[in-house]
Amino acid sequence: MNWRNLYTLPVIISVGLHLILVLVITIGWESTIDPTPRVFKPNVVQAQLVELKAKDTAEPVQKKTNVIDLTKKRELDQQKAAAAKKAKEEAARKARVEREKKAKAEAERKRKLEEQRQAEAEAKRRAEKAAQEKAERERQERIAQERLDEALRKEEQQHQAELAEAQSQSYVNMIASRIEQNWSRPPSARRGMQVELLIQLVPTGQVVNVTVTKSSGNAAFDRSAEQAVRRIDRFSELKNMPPELFEQNFRQLRLVFNPKDLRL
């Protein structure tokens, strides 16, 4: 809007009116000098037209100015709305980006936690498996060792039993030899005769008692074997025998007397 034109137009109009007034006064003075009437066209109408033109000119300018202001206001409003929309969209975009960033960070955190949990679970499973395998190996080794110890124990027991048996047999052979040396053969004795004797002894080798537990069928033969034991009275060799061996085999000795030199 041209504000200079708005101020200039009233000034022009005012100046024109003053000129017209001066002209009227001047003509009036002239009429007093020359009474002859003269016809002239007053310029007042023209001034009035100038005023009307000025008004007509001013009003369209004012209207045009109002239209321009409304248009610019609308444009400004549209620009503000567009700027606000753009700012809102930018804020929404930033919020979306921030949410996506947070969601991604949370997903990454959960992924790492899950990987850590799985790694810990796998380590625990492996440790438990290793512990179970170790326990199983130790159990198998313990069983193997126990079996080995049992086998060695049994072998030792068997060895001791065999040794004791051998020792016992050697003592039995010694006793049988001593009995046979002190035996007097009865006339009725024949090859193949044997009698089972129960000899009760003490650790010193002393004979406490002797009885026939299984007869040969020949009373003279049975009696001769019993008398041979009684004549010996003591088997002094037994006093050097280990006590366990004596208690197991010689406290009560069952002896089958079967002389080898018997003839028909």
PDB file of C-alpha atoms in Angstrom:
ATOM      1  CA  MET A   1       0.000   0.000   0.000  1.00  0.00           C
ATOM      2  CA  ASN A   2       1.338   3.507  -1.081  1.00  0.00           C
ATOM      3  CA  TRP A   3       0.851   5.696   1.987  1.00  0.00           C
ATOM      4  CA  ARG A   4       2.454   8.702   0.254  1.00  0.00           C
ATOM      5  CA  ASN A   5      -0.357   8.868  -2.305  1.00  0.00           C
ATOM      6  CA  LEU A   6      -2.954   8.767   0.466  1.00  0.00           C
ATOM      7  CA  TYR A   7      -1.454  11.828   2.133  1.00  0.00           C
ATOM      8  CA  THR A   8      -0.776  13.734  -1.124  1.00  0.00           C
ATOM      9  CA  LEU A   9      -4.334  13.564  -2.473  1.00  0.00           C
ATOM     10  CA  PRO A  10      -6.026  15.571   0.342  1.00  0.00           C
ATOM     11  CA  VAL A  11      -3.292  18.166   0.091  1.00  0.00           C
ATOM     12  CA  ILE A  12      -3.963  18.596  -3.600  1.00  0.00           C
ATOM     13  CA  ILE A  13      -7.679  18.893  -2.971  1.00  0.00           C
ATOM     14  CA  SER A  14      -7.143  21.480  -0.242  1.00  0.00           C
ATOM     15  CA  VAL A  15      -4.833  23.534  -2.419  1.00  0.00           C
ATOM     16  CA  GLY A  16      -7.358  23.425  -5.248  1.00  0.00           C
ATOM     17  CA  LEU A  17     -10.156  24.674  -3.017  1.00  0.00           C
ATOM     18  CA  HIS A  18      -8.029  27.539  -1.794  1.00  0.00           C
ATOM     19  CA  LEU A  19      -7.241  28.494  -5.367  1.00  0.00           C
ATOM     20  CA  ILE A  20     -10.902  28.479  -6.263  1.00  0.00           C
ATOM     21  CA  LEU A  21     -11.691  30.671  -3.270  1.00  0.00           C
ATOM     22  CA  VAL A  22      -8.998  33.138  -4.278  1.00  0.00           C
ATOM     23  CA  LEU A  23     -10.372  33.182  -7.802  1.00  0.00           C
ATOM     24  CA  VAL A  24     -13.887  33.838  -6.606  1.00  0.00           C
ATOM     25  CA  ILE A  25     -12.729  36.758  -4.475  1.00  0.00           C
ATOM     26  CA  THR A  26     -10.743  38.159  -7.318  1.00  0.00           C
ATOM     27  CA  ILE A  27     -13.678  37.988  -9.703  1.00  0.00           C
ATOM     28  CA  GLY A  28     -15.875  39.573  -7.117  1.00  0.00           C
ATOM     29  CA  TRP A  29     -13.533  42.530  -6.824  1.00  0.00           C
ATOM     30  CA  GLU A  30     -13.495  42.842 -10.617  1.00  0.00           C
ATOM     31  CA  SER A  31     -17.283  42.857 -10.756  1.00  0.00           C
ATOM     32  CA  THR A  32     -17.355  45.940  -8.628  1.00  0.00           C
ATOM     33  CA  ILE A  33     -15.192  47.711 -11.102  1.00  0.00           C
ATOM     34  CA  ASP A  34     -17.017  46.464 -14.225  1.00  0.00           C
ATOM     35  CA  PRO A  35     -20.672  45.875 -13.644  1.00  0.00           C
ATOM     36  CA  THR A  36     -21.057  44.295 -16.997  1.00  0.00           C
ATOM     37  CA  PRO A  37     -22.080  40.770 -16.300  1.00  0.00           C
ATOM     38  CA  ARG A  38     -19.890  38.127 -17.686  1.00  0.00           C
ATOM     39  CA  VAL A  39     -20.628  34.509 -18.075  1.00  0.00           C
ATOM     40  CA  PHE A  40     -18.057  32.043 -16.972  1.00  0.00           C
ATOM     41  CA  LYS A  41     -17.968  28.460 -16.034  1.00  0.00           C
ATOM     42  CA  PRO A  42     -17.110  28.075 -12.461  1.00  0.00           C
ATOM     43  CA  ASN A  43     -14.315  25.757 -11.707  1.00  0.00           C
ATOM     44  CA  VAL A  44     -16.053  24.638  -8.577  1.00  0.00           C
ATOM     45  CA  VAL A  45     -17.643  21.779 -10.441  1.00  0.00           C
ATOM     46  CA  GLN A  46     -14.305  20.803 -11.733  1.00  0.00           C
ATOM     47  CA  ALA A  47     -12.945  20.933  -8.235  1.00  0.00           C
ATOM     48  CA  GLN A  48     -15.895  18.896  -7.134  1.00  0.00           C
ATOM     49  CA  LEU A  49     -15.088  16.403  -9.825  1.00  0.00           C
ATOM     50  CA  VAL A  50     -11.531  16.378  -8.673  1.00  0.00           C
ATOM     51  CA  GLU A  51     -12.758  15.616  -5.203  1.00  0.00           C
ATOM     52  CA  LEU A  52     -14.996  12.881  -6.499  1.00  0.00           C
ATOM     53  CA  LYS A  53     -12.200  11.453  -8.554  1.00  0.00           C
ATOM     54  CA  ALA A  54      -9.993  11.586  -5.530  1.00  0.00           C
ATOM     55  CA  LYS A  55     -12.608   9.691  -3.529  1.00  0.00           C
ATOM     56  CA  ASP A  56     -13.149   7.236  -6.355  1.00  0.00           C
ATOM     57  CA  THR A  57      -9.413   6.748  -6.622  1.00  0.00           C
ATOM     58  CA  ALA A  58      -8.933   6.350  -2.912  1.00  0.00           C
ATOM     59  CA  GLU A  59     -11.660   3.774  -2.367  1.00  0.00           C
ATOM     60  CA  PRO A  60     -10.397   1.229  -4.896  1.00  0.00           C
ATOM     61  CA  VAL A  61      -6.899   1.617  -3.471  1.00  0.00           C
ATOM     62  CA  GLN A  62      -8.279   0.925  -0.018  1.00  0.00           C
ATOM     63  CA  LYS A  63     -10.173  -2.124  -1.215  1.00  0.00           C
ATOM     64  CA  LYS A  64      -7.199  -3.399  -3.144  1.00  0.00           C
ATOM     65  CA  THR A  65      -5.044  -2.923  -0.100  1.00  0.00           C
ATOM     66  CA  ASN A  66      -7.480  -4.985   2.019  1.00  0.00           C
ATOM     67  CA  VAL A  67      -7.447  -7.801  -0.556  1.00  0.00           C
ATOM     68  CA  ILE A  68      -3.698  -7.838  -0.572  1.00  0.00           C
ATOM     69  CA  ASP A  69      -3.593  -7.982   3.216  1.00  0.00           C
ATOM     70  CA  LEU A  70      -6.036 -10.900   3.345  1.00  0.00           C
ATOM     71  CA  THR A  71      -4.120 -12.786   0.711  1.00  0.00           C
ATOM     72  CA  LYS A  72      -0.836 -12.275   2.502  1.00  0.00           C
ATOM     73  CA  LYS A  73      -2.469 -13.215   5.784  1.00  0.00           C
ATOM     74  CA  ARG A  74      -3.804 -16.365   4.174  1.00  0.00           C
ATOM     75  CA  GLU A  75      -0.416 -17.074   2.705  1.00  0.00           C
ATOM     76  CA  LEU A  76       1.190 -16.445   6.072  1.00  0.00           C
ATOM     77  CA  ASP A  77      -1.355 -18.712   7.723  1.00  0.00           C
ATOM     78  CA  GLN A  78      -0.693 -21.366   5.107  1.00  0.00           C
ATOM     79  CA  GLN A  79       3.033 -20.956   5.583  1.00  0.00           C
ATOM     80  CA  LYS A  80       2.616 -21.177   9.357  1.00  0.00           C
ATOM     81  CA  ALA A  81       0.383 -24.244   8.949  1.00  0.00           C
ATOM     82  CA  ALA A  82       2.870 -25.803   6.563  1.00  0.00           C
ATOM     83  CA  ALA A  83       5.724 -24.963   8.924  1.00  0.00           C
ATOM     84  CA  ALA A  84       3.757 -26.354  11.868  1.00  0.00           C
ATOM     85  CA  LYS A  85       2.889 -29.470   9.864  1.00  0.00           C
ATOM     86  CA  LYS A  86       6.488 -29.859   8.810  1.00  0.00           C
ATOM     87  CA  ALA A  87       7.659 -29.338  12.402  1.00  0.00           C
ATOM     88  CA  LYS A  88       5.084 -31.860  13.595  1.00  0.00           C
ATOM     89  CA  GLU A  89       6.133 -34.335  10.922  1.00  0.00           C
ATOM     90  CA  GLU A  90       9.795 -33.738  11.814  1.00  0.00           C
ATOM     91  CA  ALA A  91       9.022 -34.232  15.511  1.00  0.00           C
ATOM     92  CA  ALA A  92       7.081 -37.381  14.670  1.00  0.00           C
ATOM     93  CA  ARG A  93       9.969 -38.576  12.508  1.00  0.00           C
ATOM     94  CA  LYS A  94      12.473 -37.901  15.279  1.00  0.00           C
ATOM     95  CA  ALA A  95      10.189 -39.600  17.803  1.00  0.00           C
ATOM     96  CA  ARG A  96       9.842 -42.576  15.443  1.00  0.00           C
ATOM     97  CA  VAL A  97      13.590 -42.692  14.907  1.00  0.00           C
ATOM     98  CA  GLU A  98      14.136 -42.469  18.666  1.00  0.00           C
ATOM     99  CA  ARG A  99      11.595 -45.236  19.277  1.00  0.00           C
ATOM    100  CA  GLU A 100      13.214 -47.404  16.618  1.00  0.00           C
ATOM    101  CA  LYS A 101      16.614 -46.667  18.120  1.00  0.00           C
ATOM    102  CA  LYS A 102      15.384 -47.582  21.604  1.00  0.00           C
ATOM    103  CA  ALA A 103      13.613 -50.676  20.259  1.00  0.00           C
ATOM    104  CA  LYS A 104      16.770 -51.711  18.429  1.00  0.00           C
ATOM    105  CA  ALA A 105      18.872 -51.106  21.540  1.00  0.00           C
ATOM    106  CA  GLU A 106      16.384 -53.079  23.655  1.00  0.00           C
ATOM    107  CA  ALA A 107      16.344 -55.904  21.108  1.00  0.00           C
ATOM    108  CA  GLU A 108      20.149 -55.922  21.081  1.00  0.00           C
ATOM    109  CA  ARG A 109      20.208 -55.937  24.891  1.00  0.00           C
ATOM    110  CA  LYS A 110      17.748 -58.836  24.993  1.00  0.00           C
ATOM    111  CA  ARG A 111      19.736 -60.669  22.316  1.00  0.00           C
ATOM    112  CA  LYS A 112      22.951 -60.284  24.305  1.00  0.00           C
ATOM    113  CA  LEU A 113      21.185 -61.368  27.490  1.00  0.00           C
ATOM    114  CA  GLU A 114      19.787 -64.407  25.690  1.00  0.00           C
ATOM    115  CA  GLU A 115      23.214 -65.238  24.270  1.00  0.00           C
ATOM    116  CA  GLN A 116      24.704 -64.854  27.751  1.00  0.00           C
ATOM    117  CA  ARG A 117      21.954 -67.019  29.244  1.00  0.00           C
ATOM    118  CA  GLN A 118      22.470 -69.678  26.584  1.00  0.00           C
ATOM    119  CA  ALA A 119      26.249 -69.526  27.068  1.00  0.00           C
ATOM    120  CA  GLU A 120      25.845 -69.899  30.829  1.00  0.00           C
ATOM    121  CA  ALA A 121      23.356 -72.741  30.358  1.00  0.00           C
ATOM    122  CA  GLU A 122      25.720 -74.456  27.910  1.00  0.00           C
ATOM    123  CA  ALA A 123      28.656 -73.980  30.281  1.00  0.00           C
ATOM    124  CA  LYS A 124      26.567 -75.367  33.139  1.00  0.00           C
ATOM    125  CA  ARG A 125      25.448 -78.312  30.991  1.00  0.00           C
ATOM    126  CA  ARG A 126      29.031 -79.049  29.983  1.00  0.00           C
ATOM    127  CA  ALA A 127      30.215 -78.731  33.589  1.00  0.00           C
ATOM    128  CA  GLU A 128      27.458 -81.078  34.770  1.00  0.00           C
ATOM    129  CA  LYS A 129      28.244 -83.495  31.961  1.00  0.00           C
ATOM    130  CA  ALA A 130      31.967 -83.347  32.789  1.00  0.00           C
ATOM    131  CA  ALA A 131      31.169 -83.890  36.467  1.00  0.00           C
ATOM    132  CA  GLN A 132      28.913 -86.838  35.617  1.00  0.00           C
ATOM    133  CA  GLU A 133      31.542 -88.324  33.321  1.00  0.00           C
ATOM    134  CA  LYS A 134      34.195 -87.834  36.005  1.00  0.00           C
ATOM    135  CA  ALA A 135      31.941 -89.399  38.633  1.00  0.00           C
ATOM    136  CA  GLU A 136      31.216 -92.305  36.284  1.00  0.00           C
ATOM    137  CA  ARG A 137      34.924 -92.778  35.565  1.00  0.00           C
ATOM    138  CA  GLU A 138      35.706 -92.689  39.262  1.00  0.00           C
ATOM    139  CA  ARG A 139      32.874 -95.153  39.913  1.00  0.00           C
ATOM    140  CA  GLN A 140      34.149 -97.488  37.214  1.00  0.00           C
ATOM    141  CA  GLU A 141      37.701 -97.122  38.496  1.00  0.00           C
ATOM    142  CA  ARG A 142      36.481 -97.782  42.035  1.00  0.00           C
ATOM    143  CA  ILE A 143      34.556-100.836  40.886  1.00  0.00           C
ATOM    144  CA  ALA A 144      37.573-102.058  38.928  1.00  0.00           C
ATOM    145  CA  GLN A 145      39.817-101.452  41.920  1.00  0.00           C
ATOM    146  CA  GLU A 146      37.354-103.211  44.222  1.00  0.00           C
ATOM    147  CA  ARG A 147      37.191-106.144  41.825  1.00  0.00           C
ATOM    148  CA  LEU A 148      40.962-106.198  41.620  1.00  0.00           C
ATOM    149  CA  ASP A 149      41.244-106.002  45.394  1.00  0.00           C
ATOM    150  CA  GLU A 150      38.628-108.721  45.755  1.00  0.00           C
ATOM    151  CA  ALA A 151      40.432-110.887  43.222  1.00  0.00           C
ATOM    152  CA  LEU A 152      43.732-110.278  44.978  1.00  0.00           C
ATOM    153  CA  ARG A 153      42.101-110.981  48.336  1.00  0.00           C
ATOM    154  CA  LYS A 154      40.573-114.171  47.067  1.00  0.00           C
ATOM    155  CA  GLU A 155      43.836-115.106  45.446  1.00  0.00           C
ATOM    156  CA  GLU A 156      45.605-114.420  48.706  1.00  0.00           C
ATOM    157  CA  GLN A 157      43.004-116.367  50.611  1.00  0.00           C
ATOM    158  CA  GLN A 158      43.329-119.193  48.162  1.00  0.00           C
ATOM    159  CA  HIS A 159      47.084-119.022  48.433  1.00  0.00           C
ATOM    160  CA  GLN A 160      46.861-118.990  52.209  1.00  0.00           C
ATOM    161  CA  ALA A 161      44.331-121.799  52.086  1.00  0.00           C
ATOM    162  CA  GLU A 162      46.555-123.768  49.774  1.00  0.00           C
ATOM    163  CA  LEU A 163      49.530-123.006  51.980  1.00  0.00           C
ATOM    164  CA  ALA A 164      47.549-123.959  55.081  1.00  0.00           C
ATOM    165  CA  GLU A 165      46.315-127.051  53.308  1.00  0.00           C
ATOM    166  CA  ALA A 166      49.843-127.945  52.373  1.00  0.00           C
ATOM    167  CA  GLN A 167      51.029-127.316  55.895  1.00  0.00           C
ATOM    168  CA  SER A 168      48.119-129.250  57.306  1.00  0.00           C
ATOM    169  CA  GLN A 169      48.714-132.094  54.935  1.00  0.00           C
ATOM    170  CA  SER A 170      52.372-132.163  55.885  1.00  0.00           C
ATOM    171  CA  TYR A 171      51.398-132.372  59.563  1.00  0.00           C
ATOM    172  CA  VAL A 172      48.773-135.024  58.766  1.00  0.00           C
ATOM    173  CA  ASN A 173      51.356-137.009  56.860  1.00  0.00           C
ATOM    174  CA  MET A 174      53.759-136.682  59.784  1.00  0.00           C
ATOM    175  CA  ILE A 175      51.070-137.860  62.244  1.00  0.00           C
ATOM    176  CA  ALA A 176      50.047-140.752  59.967  1.00  0.00           C
ATOM    177  CA  SER A 177      53.714-141.748  59.603  1.00  0.00           C
ATOM    178  CA  ARG A 178      54.230-141.656  63.368  1.00  0.00           C
ATOM    179  CA  ILE A 179      51.067-143.765  63.904  1.00  0.00           C
ATOM    180  CA  GLU A 180      52.145-146.264  61.275  1.00  0.00           C
ATOM    181  CA  GLN A 181      55.590-146.480  62.889  1.00  0.00           C
ATOM    182  CA  ASN A 182      54.007-147.296  66.255  1.00  0.00           C
ATOM    183  CA  TRP A 183      51.356-149.640  64.784  1.00  0.00           C
ATOM    184  CA  SER A 184      51.490-153.366  65.458  1.00  0.00           C
ATOM    185  CA  ARG A 185      49.910-155.256  62.592  1.00  0.00           C
ATOM    186  CA  PRO A 186      47.289-157.795  63.725  1.00  0.00           C
ATOM    187  CA  PRO A 187      47.216-161.191  61.980  1.00  0.00           C
ATOM    188  CA  SER A 188      43.795-160.457  60.538  1.00  0.00           C
ATOM    189  CA  ALA A 189      44.830-157.239  58.793  1.00  0.00           C
ATOM    190  CA  ARG A 190      44.461-157.295  55.021  1.00  0.00           C
ATOM    191  CA  ARG A 191      45.294-154.872  52.184  1.00  0.00           C
ATOM    192  CA  GLY A 192      42.582-152.305  51.651  1.00  0.00           C
ATOM    193  CA  MET A 193      41.524-152.092  55.264  1.00  0.00           C
ATOM    194  CA  GLN A 194      41.162-148.550  56.684  1.00  0.00           C
ATOM    195  CA  VAL A 195      39.742-147.076  59.813  1.00  0.00           C
ATOM    196  CA  GLU A 196      38.712-143.462  60.541  1.00  0.00           C
ATOM    197  CA  LEU A 197      39.966-142.144  63.849  1.00  0.00           C
ATOM    198  CA  LEU A 198      38.983-138.946  65.721  1.00  0.00           C
ATOM    199  CA  ILE A 199      42.057-137.681  67.580  1.00  0.00           C
ATOM    200  CA  GLN A 200      41.576-134.868  70.114  1.00  0.00           C
ATOM    201  CA  LEU A 201      44.733-132.796  70.676  1.00  0.00           C
ATOM    202  CA  VAL A 202      45.953-129.705  72.498  1.00  0.00           C
ATOM    203  CA  PRO A 203      48.392-127.093  71.052  1.00  0.00           C
ATOM    204  CA  THR A 204      51.351-128.837  72.705  1.00  0.00           C
ATOM    205  CA  GLY A 205      50.598-131.932  70.601  1.00  0.00           C
ATOM    206  CA  GLN A 206      49.354-133.930  73.565  1.00  0.00           C
ATOM    207  CA  VAL A 207      46.775-136.609  72.687  1.00  0.00           C
ATOM    208  CA  VAL A 208      43.687-136.060  74.836  1.00  0.00           C
ATOM    209  CA  ASN A 209      41.532-138.828  73.392  1.00  0.00           C
ATOM    210  CA  VAL A 210      41.174-141.093  70.367  1.00  0.00           C
ATOM    211  CA  THR A 211      38.055-142.896  69.137  1.00  0.00           C
ATOM    212  CA  VAL A 212      37.024-144.922  66.109  1.00  0.00           C
ATOM    213  CA  THR A 213      34.424-142.990  64.073  1.00  0.00           C
ATOM    214  CA  LYS A 214      34.289-145.340  61.114  1.00  0.00           C
ATOM    215  CA  SER A 215      35.278-148.973  61.500  1.00  0.00           C
ATOM    216  CA  SER A 216      37.221-150.990  58.973  1.00  0.00           C
ATOM    217  CA  GLY A 217      34.988-153.979  59.702  1.00  0.00           C
ATOM    218  CA  ASN A 218      37.795-155.693  61.561  1.00  0.00           C
ATOM    219  CA  ALA A 219      37.817-155.043  65.297  1.00  0.00           C
ATOM    220  CA  ALA A 220      41.422-156.150  65.721  1.00  0.00           C
ATOM    221  CA  PHE A 221      42.544-153.763  62.972  1.00  0.00           C
ATOM    222  CA  ASP A 222      40.533-150.884  64.483  1.00  0.00           C
ATOM    223  CA  ARG A 223      41.915-151.593  67.961  1.00  0.00           C
ATOM    224  CA  SER A 224      45.486-151.792  66.717  1.00  0.00           C
ATOM    225  CA  ALA A 225      45.215-148.352  65.055  1.00  0.00           C
ATOM    226  CA  GLU A 226      43.741-146.797  68.212  1.00  0.00           C
ATOM    227  CA  GLN A 227      46.516-148.316  70.365  1.00  0.00           C
ATOM    228  CA  ALA A 228      49.189-147.006  68.030  1.00  0.00           C
ATOM    229  CA  VAL A 229      47.945-143.405  68.615  1.00  0.00           C
ATOM    230  CA  ARG A 230      47.816-143.883  72.336  1.00  0.00           C
ATOM    231  CA  ARG A 231      51.376-145.211  72.388  1.00  0.00           C
ATOM    232  CA  ILE A 232      52.645-142.031  70.759  1.00  0.00           C
ATOM    233  CA  ASP A 233      50.856-139.910  73.403  1.00  0.00           C
ATOM    234  CA  ARG A 234      52.256-136.607  72.114  1.00  0.00           C
ATOM    235  CA  PHE A 235      52.996-135.166  68.717  1.00  0.00           C
ATOM    236  CA  SER A 236      55.620-132.630  69.738  1.00  0.00           C
ATOM    237  CA  GLU A 237      55.899-131.265  66.162  1.00  0.00           C
ATOM    238  CA  LEU A 238      52.473-129.547  66.594  1.00  0.00           C
ATOM    239  CA  LYS A 239      53.741-127.039  69.153  1.00  0.00           C
ATOM    240  CA  ASN A 240      55.407-125.059  66.354  1.00  0.00           C
ATOM    241  CA  MET A 241      52.181-124.956  64.340  1.00  0.00           C
ATOM    242  CA  PRO A 242      50.445-121.550  63.822  1.00  0.00           C
ATOM    243  CA  PRO A 243      47.552-121.268  66.306  1.00  0.00           C
ATOM    244  CA  GLU A 244      44.975-120.534  63.568  1.00  0.00           C
ATOM    245  CA  LEU A 245      45.997-123.649  61.678  1.00  0.00           C
ATOM    246  CA  PHE A 246      45.820-125.774  64.806  1.00  0.00           C
ATOM    247  CA  GLU A 247      42.365-124.493  65.752  1.00  0.00           C
ATOM    248  CA  GLN A 248      40.990-124.993  62.252  1.00  0.00           C
ATOM    249  CA  ASN A 249      42.365-128.483  61.594  1.00  0.00           C
ATOM    250  CA  PHE A 250      44.005-130.178  64.564  1.00  0.00           C
ATOM    251  CA  ARG A 251      41.989-129.474  67.660  1.00  0.00           C
ATOM    252  CA  GLN A 252      39.902-132.435  66.492  1.00  0.00           C
ATOM    253  CA  LEU A 253      41.707-134.343  63.786  1.00  0.00           C
ATOM    254  CA  ARG A 254      39.860-136.899  61.675  1.00  0.00           C
ATOM    255  CA  LEU A 255      42.456-139.299  60.329  1.00  0.00           C
ATOM    256  CA  VAL A 256      41.932-142.231  57.964  1.00  0.00           C
ATOM    257  CA  PHE A 257      44.463-144.881  58.878  1.00  0.00           C
ATOM    258  CA  ASN A 258      45.311-146.943  55.812  1.00  0.00           C
ATOM    259  CA  PRO A 259      48.759-148.614  56.002  1.00  0.00           C
ATOM    260  CA  LYS A 260      50.409-148.916  52.591  1.00  0.00           C
ATOM    261  CA  ASP A 261      52.552-151.947  53.349  1.00  0.00           C
ATOM    262  CA  LEU A 262      49.653-154.274  54.012  1.00  0.00           C
ATOM    263  CA  ARG A 263      49.823-157.506  52.088  1.00  0.00           C
ATOM    264  CA  LEU A 264      47.196-160.070  51.198  1.00  0.00           C
TER     265      LEU A 264
END
